[in-house]
Every structure is written in structure tokens, then in C-alpha cells.
JSON list of C-alpha atoms in Angstrom, two decimals:
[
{"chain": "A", "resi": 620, "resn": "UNK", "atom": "CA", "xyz": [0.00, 0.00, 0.00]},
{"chain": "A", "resi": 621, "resn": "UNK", "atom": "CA", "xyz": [1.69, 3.41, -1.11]},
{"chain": "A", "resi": 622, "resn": "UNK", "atom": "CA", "xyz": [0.80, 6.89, 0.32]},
{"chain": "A", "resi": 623, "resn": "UNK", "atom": "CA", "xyz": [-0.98, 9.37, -1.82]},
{"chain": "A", "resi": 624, "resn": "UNK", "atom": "CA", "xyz": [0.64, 12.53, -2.43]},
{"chain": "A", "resi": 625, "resn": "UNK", "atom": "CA", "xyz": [-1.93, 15.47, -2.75]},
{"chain": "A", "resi": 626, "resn": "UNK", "atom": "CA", "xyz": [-0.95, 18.75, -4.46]},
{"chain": "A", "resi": 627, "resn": "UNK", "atom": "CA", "xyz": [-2.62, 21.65, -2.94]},
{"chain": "A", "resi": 628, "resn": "UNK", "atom": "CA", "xyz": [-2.33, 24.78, -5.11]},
{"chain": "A", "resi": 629, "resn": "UNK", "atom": "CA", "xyz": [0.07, 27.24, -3.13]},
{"chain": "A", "resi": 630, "resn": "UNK", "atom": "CA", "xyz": [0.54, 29.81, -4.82]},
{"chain": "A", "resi": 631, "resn": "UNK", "atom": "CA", "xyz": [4.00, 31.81, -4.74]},
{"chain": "A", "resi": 632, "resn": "UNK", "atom": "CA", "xyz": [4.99, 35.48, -4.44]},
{"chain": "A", "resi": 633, "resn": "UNK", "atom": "CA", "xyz": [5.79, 37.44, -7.44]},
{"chain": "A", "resi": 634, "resn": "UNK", "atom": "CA", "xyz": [8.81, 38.70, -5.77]},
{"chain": "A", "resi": 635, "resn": "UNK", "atom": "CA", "xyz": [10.07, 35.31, -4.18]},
{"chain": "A", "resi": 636, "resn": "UNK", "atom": "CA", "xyz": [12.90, 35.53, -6.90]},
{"chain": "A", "resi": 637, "resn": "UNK", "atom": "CA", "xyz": [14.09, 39.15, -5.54]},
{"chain": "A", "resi": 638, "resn": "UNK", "atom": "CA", "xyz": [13.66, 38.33, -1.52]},
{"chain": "A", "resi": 639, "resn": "UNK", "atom": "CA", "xyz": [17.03, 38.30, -0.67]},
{"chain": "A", "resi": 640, "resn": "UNK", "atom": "CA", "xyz": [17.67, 41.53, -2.76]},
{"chain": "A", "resi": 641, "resn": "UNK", "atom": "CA", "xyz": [15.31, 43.22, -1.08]},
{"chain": "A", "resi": 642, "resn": "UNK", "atom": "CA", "xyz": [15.58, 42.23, 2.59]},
{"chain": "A", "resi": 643, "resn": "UNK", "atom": "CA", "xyz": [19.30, 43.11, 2.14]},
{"chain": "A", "resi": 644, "resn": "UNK", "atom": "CA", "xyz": [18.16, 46.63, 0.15]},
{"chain": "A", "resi": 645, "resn": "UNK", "atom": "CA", "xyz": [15.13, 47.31, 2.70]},
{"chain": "A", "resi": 646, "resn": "UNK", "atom": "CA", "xyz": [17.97, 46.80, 5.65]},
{"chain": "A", "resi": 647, "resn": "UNK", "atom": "CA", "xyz": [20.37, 49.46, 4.32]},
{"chain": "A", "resi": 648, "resn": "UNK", "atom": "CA", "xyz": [17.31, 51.55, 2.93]},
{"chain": "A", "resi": 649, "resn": "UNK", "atom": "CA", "xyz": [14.18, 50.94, 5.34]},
{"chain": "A", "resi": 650, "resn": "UNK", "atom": "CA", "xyz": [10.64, 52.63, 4.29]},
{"chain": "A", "resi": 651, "resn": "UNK", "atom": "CA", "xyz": [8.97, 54.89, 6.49]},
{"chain": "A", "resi": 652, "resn": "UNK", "atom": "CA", "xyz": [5.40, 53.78, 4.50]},
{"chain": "A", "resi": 653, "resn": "UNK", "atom": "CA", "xyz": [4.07, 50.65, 2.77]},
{"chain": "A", "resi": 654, "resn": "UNK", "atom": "CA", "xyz": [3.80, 53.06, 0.15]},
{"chain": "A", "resi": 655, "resn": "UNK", "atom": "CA", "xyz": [7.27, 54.10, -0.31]},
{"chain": "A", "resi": 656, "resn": "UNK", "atom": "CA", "xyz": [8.20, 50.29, -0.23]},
{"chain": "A", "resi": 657, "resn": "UNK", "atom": "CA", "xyz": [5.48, 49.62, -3.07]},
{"chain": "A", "resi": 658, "resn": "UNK", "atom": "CA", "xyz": [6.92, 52.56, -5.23]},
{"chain": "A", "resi": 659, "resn": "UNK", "atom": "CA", "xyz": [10.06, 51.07, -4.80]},
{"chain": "A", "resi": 660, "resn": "UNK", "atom": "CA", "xyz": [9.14, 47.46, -5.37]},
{"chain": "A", "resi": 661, "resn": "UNK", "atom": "CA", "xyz": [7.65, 48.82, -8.49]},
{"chain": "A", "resi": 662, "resn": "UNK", "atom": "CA", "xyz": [10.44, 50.81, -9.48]},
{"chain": "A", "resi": 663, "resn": "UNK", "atom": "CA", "xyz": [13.05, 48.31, -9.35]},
{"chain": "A", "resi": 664, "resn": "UNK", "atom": "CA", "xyz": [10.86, 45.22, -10.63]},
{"chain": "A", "resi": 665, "resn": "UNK", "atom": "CA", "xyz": [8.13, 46.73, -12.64]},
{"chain": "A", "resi": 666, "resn": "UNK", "atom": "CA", "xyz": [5.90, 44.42, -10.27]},
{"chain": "A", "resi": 667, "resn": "UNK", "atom": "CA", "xyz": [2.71, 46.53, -9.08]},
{"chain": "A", "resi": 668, "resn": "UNK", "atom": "CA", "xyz": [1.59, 44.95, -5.52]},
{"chain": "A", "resi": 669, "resn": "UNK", "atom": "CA", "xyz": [-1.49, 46.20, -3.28]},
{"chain": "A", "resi": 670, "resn": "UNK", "atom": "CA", "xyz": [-0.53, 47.42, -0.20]},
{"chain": "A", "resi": 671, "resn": "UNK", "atom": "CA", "xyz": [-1.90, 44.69, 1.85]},
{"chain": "A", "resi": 672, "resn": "UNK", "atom": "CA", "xyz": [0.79, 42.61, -0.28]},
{"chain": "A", "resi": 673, "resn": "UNK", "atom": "CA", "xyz": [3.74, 44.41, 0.32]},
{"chain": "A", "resi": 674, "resn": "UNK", "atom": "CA", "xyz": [3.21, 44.30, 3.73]},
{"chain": "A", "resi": 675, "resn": "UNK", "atom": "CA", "xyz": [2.76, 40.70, 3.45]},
{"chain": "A", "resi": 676, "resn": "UNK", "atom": "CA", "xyz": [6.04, 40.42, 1.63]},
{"chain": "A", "resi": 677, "resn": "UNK", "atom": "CA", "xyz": [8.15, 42.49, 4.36]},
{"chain": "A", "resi": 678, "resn": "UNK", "atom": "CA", "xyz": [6.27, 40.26, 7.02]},
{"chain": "A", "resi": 679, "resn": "UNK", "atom": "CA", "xyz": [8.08, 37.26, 4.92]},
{"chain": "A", "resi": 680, "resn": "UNK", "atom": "CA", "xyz": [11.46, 38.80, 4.96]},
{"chain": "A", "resi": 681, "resn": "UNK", "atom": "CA", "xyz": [11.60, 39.58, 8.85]},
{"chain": "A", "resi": 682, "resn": "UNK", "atom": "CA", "xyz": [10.63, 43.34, 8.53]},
{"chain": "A", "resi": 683, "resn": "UNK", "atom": "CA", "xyz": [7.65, 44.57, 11.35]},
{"chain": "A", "resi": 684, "resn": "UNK", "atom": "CA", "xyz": [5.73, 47.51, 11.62]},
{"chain": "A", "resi": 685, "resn": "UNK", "atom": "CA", "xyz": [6.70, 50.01, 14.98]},
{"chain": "A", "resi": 686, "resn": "UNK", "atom": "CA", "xyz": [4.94, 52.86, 15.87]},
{"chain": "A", "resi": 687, "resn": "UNK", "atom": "CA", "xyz": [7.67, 54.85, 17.23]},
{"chain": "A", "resi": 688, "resn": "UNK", "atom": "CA", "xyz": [6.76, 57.23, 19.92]},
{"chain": "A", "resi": 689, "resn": "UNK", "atom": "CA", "xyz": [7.36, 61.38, 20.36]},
{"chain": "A", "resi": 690, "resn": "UNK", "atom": "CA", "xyz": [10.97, 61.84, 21.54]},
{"chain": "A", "resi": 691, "resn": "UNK", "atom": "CA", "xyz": [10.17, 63.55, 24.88]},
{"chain": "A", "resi": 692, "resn": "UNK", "atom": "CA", "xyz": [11.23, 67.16, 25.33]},
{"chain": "A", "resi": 693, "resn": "UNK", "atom": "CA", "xyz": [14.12, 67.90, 28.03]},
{"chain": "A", "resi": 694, "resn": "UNK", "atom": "CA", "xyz": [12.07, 70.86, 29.72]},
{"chain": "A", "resi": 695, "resn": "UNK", "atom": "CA", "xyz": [14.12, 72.92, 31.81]},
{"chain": "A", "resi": 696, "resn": "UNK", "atom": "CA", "xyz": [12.20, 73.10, 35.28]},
{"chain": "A", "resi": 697, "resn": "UNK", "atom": "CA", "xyz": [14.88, 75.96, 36.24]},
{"chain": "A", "resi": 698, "resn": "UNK", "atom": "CA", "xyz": [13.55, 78.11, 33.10]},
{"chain": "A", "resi": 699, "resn": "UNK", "atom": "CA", "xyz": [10.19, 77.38, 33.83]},
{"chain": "A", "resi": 700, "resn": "UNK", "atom": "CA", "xyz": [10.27, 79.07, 37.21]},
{"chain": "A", "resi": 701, "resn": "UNK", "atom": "CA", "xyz": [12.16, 81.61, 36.40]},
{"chain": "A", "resi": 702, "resn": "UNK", "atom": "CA", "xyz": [10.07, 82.52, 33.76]},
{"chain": "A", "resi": 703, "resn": "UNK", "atom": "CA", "xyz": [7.03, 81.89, 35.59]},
{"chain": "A", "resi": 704, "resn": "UNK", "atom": "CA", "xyz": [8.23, 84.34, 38.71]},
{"chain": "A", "resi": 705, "resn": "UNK", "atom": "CA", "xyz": [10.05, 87.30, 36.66]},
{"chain": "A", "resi": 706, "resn": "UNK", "atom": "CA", "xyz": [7.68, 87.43, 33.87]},
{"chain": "A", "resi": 707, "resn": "UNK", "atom": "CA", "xyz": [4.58, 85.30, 33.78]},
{"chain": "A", "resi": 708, "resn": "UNK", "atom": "CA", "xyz": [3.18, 86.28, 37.57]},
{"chain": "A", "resi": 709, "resn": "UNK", "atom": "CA", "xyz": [4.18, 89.90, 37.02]},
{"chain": "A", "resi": 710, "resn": "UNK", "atom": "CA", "xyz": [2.12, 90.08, 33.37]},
{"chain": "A", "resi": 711, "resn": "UNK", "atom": "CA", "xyz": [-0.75, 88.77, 35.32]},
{"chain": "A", "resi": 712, "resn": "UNK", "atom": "CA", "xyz": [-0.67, 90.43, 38.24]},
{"chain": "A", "resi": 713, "resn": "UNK", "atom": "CA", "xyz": [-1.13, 93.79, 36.53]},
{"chain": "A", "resi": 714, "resn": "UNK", "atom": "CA", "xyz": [-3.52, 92.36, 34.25]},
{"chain": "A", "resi": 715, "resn": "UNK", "atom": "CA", "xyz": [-5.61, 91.82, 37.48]},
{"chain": "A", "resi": 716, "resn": "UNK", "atom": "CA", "xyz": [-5.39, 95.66, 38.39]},
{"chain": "A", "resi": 717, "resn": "UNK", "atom": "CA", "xyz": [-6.13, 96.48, 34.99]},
{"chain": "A", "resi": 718, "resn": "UNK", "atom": "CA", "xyz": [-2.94, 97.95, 33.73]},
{"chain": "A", "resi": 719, "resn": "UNK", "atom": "CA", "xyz": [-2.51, 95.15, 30.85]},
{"chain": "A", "resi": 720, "resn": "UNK", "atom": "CA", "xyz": [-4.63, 93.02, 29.04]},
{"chain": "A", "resi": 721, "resn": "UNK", "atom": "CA", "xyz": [-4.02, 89.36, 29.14]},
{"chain": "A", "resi": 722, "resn": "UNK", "atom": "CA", "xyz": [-5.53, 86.73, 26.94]},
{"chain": "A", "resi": 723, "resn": "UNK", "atom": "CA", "xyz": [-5.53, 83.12, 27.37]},
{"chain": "A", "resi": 724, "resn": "UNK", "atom": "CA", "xyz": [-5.72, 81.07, 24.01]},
{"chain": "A", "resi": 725, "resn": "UNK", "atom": "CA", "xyz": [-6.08, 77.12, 24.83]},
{"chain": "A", "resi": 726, "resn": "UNK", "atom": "CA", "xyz": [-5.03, 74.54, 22.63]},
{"chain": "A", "resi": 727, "resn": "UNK", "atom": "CA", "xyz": [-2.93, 77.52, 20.03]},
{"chain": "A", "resi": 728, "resn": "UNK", "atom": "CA", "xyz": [-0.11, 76.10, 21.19]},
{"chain": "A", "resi": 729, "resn": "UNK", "atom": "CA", "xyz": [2.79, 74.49, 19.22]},
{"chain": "A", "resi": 730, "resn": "UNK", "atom": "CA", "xyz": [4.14, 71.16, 19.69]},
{"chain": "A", "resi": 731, "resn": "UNK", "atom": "CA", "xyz": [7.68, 71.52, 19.90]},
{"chain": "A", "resi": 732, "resn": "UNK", "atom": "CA", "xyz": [8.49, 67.62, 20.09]},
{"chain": "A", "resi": 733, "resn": "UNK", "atom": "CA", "xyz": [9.02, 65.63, 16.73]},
{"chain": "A", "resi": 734, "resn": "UNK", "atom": "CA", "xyz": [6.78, 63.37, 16.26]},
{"chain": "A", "resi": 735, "resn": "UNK", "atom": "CA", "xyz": [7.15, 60.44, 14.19]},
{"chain": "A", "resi": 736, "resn": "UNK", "atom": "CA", "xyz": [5.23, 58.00, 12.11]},
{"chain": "A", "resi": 737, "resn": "UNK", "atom": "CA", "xyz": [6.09, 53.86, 11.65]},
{"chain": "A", "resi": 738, "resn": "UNK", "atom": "CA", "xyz": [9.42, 52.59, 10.29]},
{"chain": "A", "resi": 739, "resn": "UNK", "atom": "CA", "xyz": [9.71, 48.93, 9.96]},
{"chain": "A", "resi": 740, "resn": "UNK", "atom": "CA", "xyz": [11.90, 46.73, 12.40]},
{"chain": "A", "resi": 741, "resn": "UNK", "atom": "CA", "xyz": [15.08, 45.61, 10.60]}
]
């Protein structure tokens, strides 16, 4: 009695042939968006992917998304008082007795700290 092989259909990546060219390019050169990859993909191969299969792809060569946080700020707390007692508390003080006017604007405010999007783990 001889076992029975069975073919399932499994079908193969376009860019199977190119994985090592890419996990070594995407290493030295990694893309901040699925997008960016995809243009590139497409650039170098002529091989037009949907997003959802490029991220497939860099899945199968080791690359993960990472949200990468917002590199804190290094406040100075020594600034902040000094500014606070020589020229906030003064500026509001005689905006209390009427000799300047004051306005308070919440959420006009700039963020000063980078932020930053995903880059993939390499």
C-alpha cells in the first residue's frame, strides 16, 4: 500500500525571486510607509503589488511595523520658574489691576516635540 501525495495549489509570491535583494536593500534603505516600499518594489521590478501585499512580503522577509513614539522634550524646570516668577506672575498680576490686558488662548499652542510616524523593524 503506497501513500498518496496530494498537491494543494500554493501559490507563490511574485517577488520570491528578488527576496534576498530586497531584505538586504530594505535593511540598508528601510521605508517609512508601505507606500514608499510599493513605489520602490515597483520601481526596481516593474511588479505593481497592493498594499496589503507588500506588507505581506516584508512580514516574509523579517521586517515589522513600529509605531515609534514622540521623543520627549528635556524641559528645563529651572527656566520654567524663572520665567514663571520674573515674567509670567508679574504680566498677570497687573492684568488683574487692569494695567494690561491678558488673553488666554487654549489649545494655540505648538508642539515643539518631533513626532514620528512607523518605520519597519530591521
Amino acid at each position: 500500500m503506497a501513500l498518496k501525495k496530494i498537491k494543494f495549489y500554493q501559490p507563490q509570491s511574485k517577488l520570491k525571486q528578488y527576496s534576498t535583494t530586497f531584505e538586504d536593500y530594505f535593511r540598508e534603505h528601510p521605508p517609512a510607509t508601505v507606500k514608499e516600499a510599493m513605489a520602490k518594489i515597483e520601481e526596481l521590478t516593474g511588479i505593481k503589488l497592493s498594499e496589503n501585499r507588500v506588507r505581506v512580503f516584508l512580514k516574509s522577509i523579517g521586517m515589522k511595523p513600529r509605531k515609534v513614539g514622540m521623543i520627549p522634550a528635556k524641559a528645563d524646570t529651572e527656566k520654567q520658574e524663572a520665567f514663571l516668577k520674573k515674567e509670567l506672575d508679574p504680566s498677570l498680576e497687573e492684568a488683574k489691576k487692569g494695567q494690561r490686558v491678558f488673553f488666554f488662548v487654549d489649545a494655540a499652542h505648538f508642539v515643539l516635540a518631533p513626532f514620528l510616524g512607523q518605520c519597519p523593524k530591521t
